[in-house]
Coordinates of C-alpha atoms in Angstrom, one line a residue:
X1 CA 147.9 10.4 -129.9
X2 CA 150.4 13.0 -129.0
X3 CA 154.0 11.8 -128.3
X4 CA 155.5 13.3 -125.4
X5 CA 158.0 16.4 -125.4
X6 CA 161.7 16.0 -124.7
X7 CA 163.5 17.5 -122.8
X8 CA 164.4 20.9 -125.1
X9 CA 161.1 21.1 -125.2
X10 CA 159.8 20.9 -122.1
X11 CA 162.6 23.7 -120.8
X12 CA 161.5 26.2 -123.7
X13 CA 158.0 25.3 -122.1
X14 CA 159.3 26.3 -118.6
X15 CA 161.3 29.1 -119.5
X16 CA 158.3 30.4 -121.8
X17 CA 155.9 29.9 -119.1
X18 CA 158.4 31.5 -116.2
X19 CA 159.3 34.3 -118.5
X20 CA 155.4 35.7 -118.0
X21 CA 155.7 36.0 -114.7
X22 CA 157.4 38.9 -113.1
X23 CA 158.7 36.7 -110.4
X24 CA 158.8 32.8 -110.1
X25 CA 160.1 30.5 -107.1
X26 CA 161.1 27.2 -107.7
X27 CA 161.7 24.3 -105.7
X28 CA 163.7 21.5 -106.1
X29 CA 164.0 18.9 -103.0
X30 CA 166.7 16.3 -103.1
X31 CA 168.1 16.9 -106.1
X32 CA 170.7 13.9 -105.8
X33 CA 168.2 11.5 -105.9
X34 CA 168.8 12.6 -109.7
X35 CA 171.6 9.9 -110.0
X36 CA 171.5 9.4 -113.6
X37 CA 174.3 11.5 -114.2
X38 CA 173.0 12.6 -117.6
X39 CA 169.9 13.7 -116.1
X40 CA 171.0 15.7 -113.7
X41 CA 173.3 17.4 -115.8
X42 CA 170.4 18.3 -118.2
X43 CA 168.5 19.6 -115.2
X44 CA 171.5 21.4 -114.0
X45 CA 171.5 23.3 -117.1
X46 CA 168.0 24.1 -117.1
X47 CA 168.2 25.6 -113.5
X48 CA 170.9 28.0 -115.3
X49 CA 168.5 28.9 -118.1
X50 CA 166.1 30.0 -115.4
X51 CA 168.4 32.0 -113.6
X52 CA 167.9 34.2 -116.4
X53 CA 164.1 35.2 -116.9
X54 CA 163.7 36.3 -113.1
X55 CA 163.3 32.9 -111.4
X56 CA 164.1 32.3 -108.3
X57 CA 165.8 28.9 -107.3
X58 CA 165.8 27.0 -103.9
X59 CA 167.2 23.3 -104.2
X60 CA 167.7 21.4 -101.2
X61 CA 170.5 18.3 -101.6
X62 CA 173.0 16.4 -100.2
X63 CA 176.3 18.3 -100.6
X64 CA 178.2 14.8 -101.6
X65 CA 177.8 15.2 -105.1
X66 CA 180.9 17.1 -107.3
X67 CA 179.4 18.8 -110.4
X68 CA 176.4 19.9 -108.2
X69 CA 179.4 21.5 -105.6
X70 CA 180.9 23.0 -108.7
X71 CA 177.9 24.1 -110.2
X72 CA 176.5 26.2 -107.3
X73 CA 180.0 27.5 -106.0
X74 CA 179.3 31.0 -106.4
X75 CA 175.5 30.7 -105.3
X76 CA 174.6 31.6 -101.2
X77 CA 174.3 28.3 -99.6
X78 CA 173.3 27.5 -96.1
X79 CA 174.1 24.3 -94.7
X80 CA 171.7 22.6 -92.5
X81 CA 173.3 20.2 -90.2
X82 CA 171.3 18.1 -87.1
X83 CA 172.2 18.3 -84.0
X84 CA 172.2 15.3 -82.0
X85 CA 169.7 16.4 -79.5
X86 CA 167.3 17.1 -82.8
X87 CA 168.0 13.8 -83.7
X88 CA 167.4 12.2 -80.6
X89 CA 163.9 14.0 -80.1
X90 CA 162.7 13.4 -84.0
X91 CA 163.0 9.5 -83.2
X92 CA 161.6 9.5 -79.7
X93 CA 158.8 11.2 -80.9
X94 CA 158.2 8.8 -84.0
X95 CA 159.2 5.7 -81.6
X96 CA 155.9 7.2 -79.3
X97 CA 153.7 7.5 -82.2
X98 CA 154.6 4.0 -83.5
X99 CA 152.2 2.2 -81.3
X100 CA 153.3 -1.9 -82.5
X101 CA 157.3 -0.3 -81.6
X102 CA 156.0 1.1 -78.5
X103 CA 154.3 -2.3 -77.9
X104 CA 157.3 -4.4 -78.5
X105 CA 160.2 -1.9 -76.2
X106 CA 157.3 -1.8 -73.3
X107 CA 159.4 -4.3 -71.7
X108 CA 162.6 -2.9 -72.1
X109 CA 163.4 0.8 -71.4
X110 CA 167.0 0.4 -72.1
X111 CA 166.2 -0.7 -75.7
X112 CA 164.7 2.1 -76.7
X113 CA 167.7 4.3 -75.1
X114 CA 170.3 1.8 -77.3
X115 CA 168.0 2.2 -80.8
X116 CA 167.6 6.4 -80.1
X117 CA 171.7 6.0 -78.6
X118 CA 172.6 4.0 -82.2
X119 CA 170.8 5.8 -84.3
X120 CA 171.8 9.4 -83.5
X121 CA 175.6 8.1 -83.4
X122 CA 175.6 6.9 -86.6
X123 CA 173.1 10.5 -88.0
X124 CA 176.5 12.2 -88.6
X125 CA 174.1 15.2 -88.6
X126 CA 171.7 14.4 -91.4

């Protein structure tokens, strides 16, 4: 019968809870999958309320998205980009644990080279 807290009160909450602890690590993974704009601007300002009671941040995102560029400008920042022979082993690795894709190239060795050729073209390094 309890309604649920919003979103004040679940960051007092967090920051109450992070605040007894003499270090905290955080992690936030694809952060602009967030694309309600308001959202992520309310989350945004929660991950600068937690910068101040000792917690340690570590987001992971896309870096297409402006107010997140601006909002971690003077944060350390590594960029992680693919190379295409990374890309090209990821997929023939899934393509040979994929037994019904395996199945269906058998026939064909040069469609597998085109699908792994395509696809790492296109990566752009993601």
């Amino acid at each position: 019968g309890h309604k649920p807290l919003n979103w004040q009160q679940l960051e007092s909450l967090l920051l109450s809870l992070c605040g007894s602890f003499d270090r905290t690590y955080i992690l936030i993974h694809v952060l602009e999958e967030v694309s309600i704009i308001h959202e992520r601007k309310m989350l945004l300002s929660t991950i600068r309320a937690l910068r101040k009671v000792s917690v340690r941040v570590f987001i992971t995102s896309r870096p297409n998205l402006e107010d997140m560029k601006m909002q971690f400008s003077e944060v350390p920042q590594v960029e992680i980009v693919a190379t295409e022979e990374n890309i090209s082993r990821h997929l023939r690795e899934e393509i040979a644990g994929n037994s019904l894709f395996m199945k269906r190239i058998s026939s064909s060795p040069e469609l597998e080279k085109k699908v792994v050729g395509t696809i790492t073209a296109q990566a752009s390094g993601m």
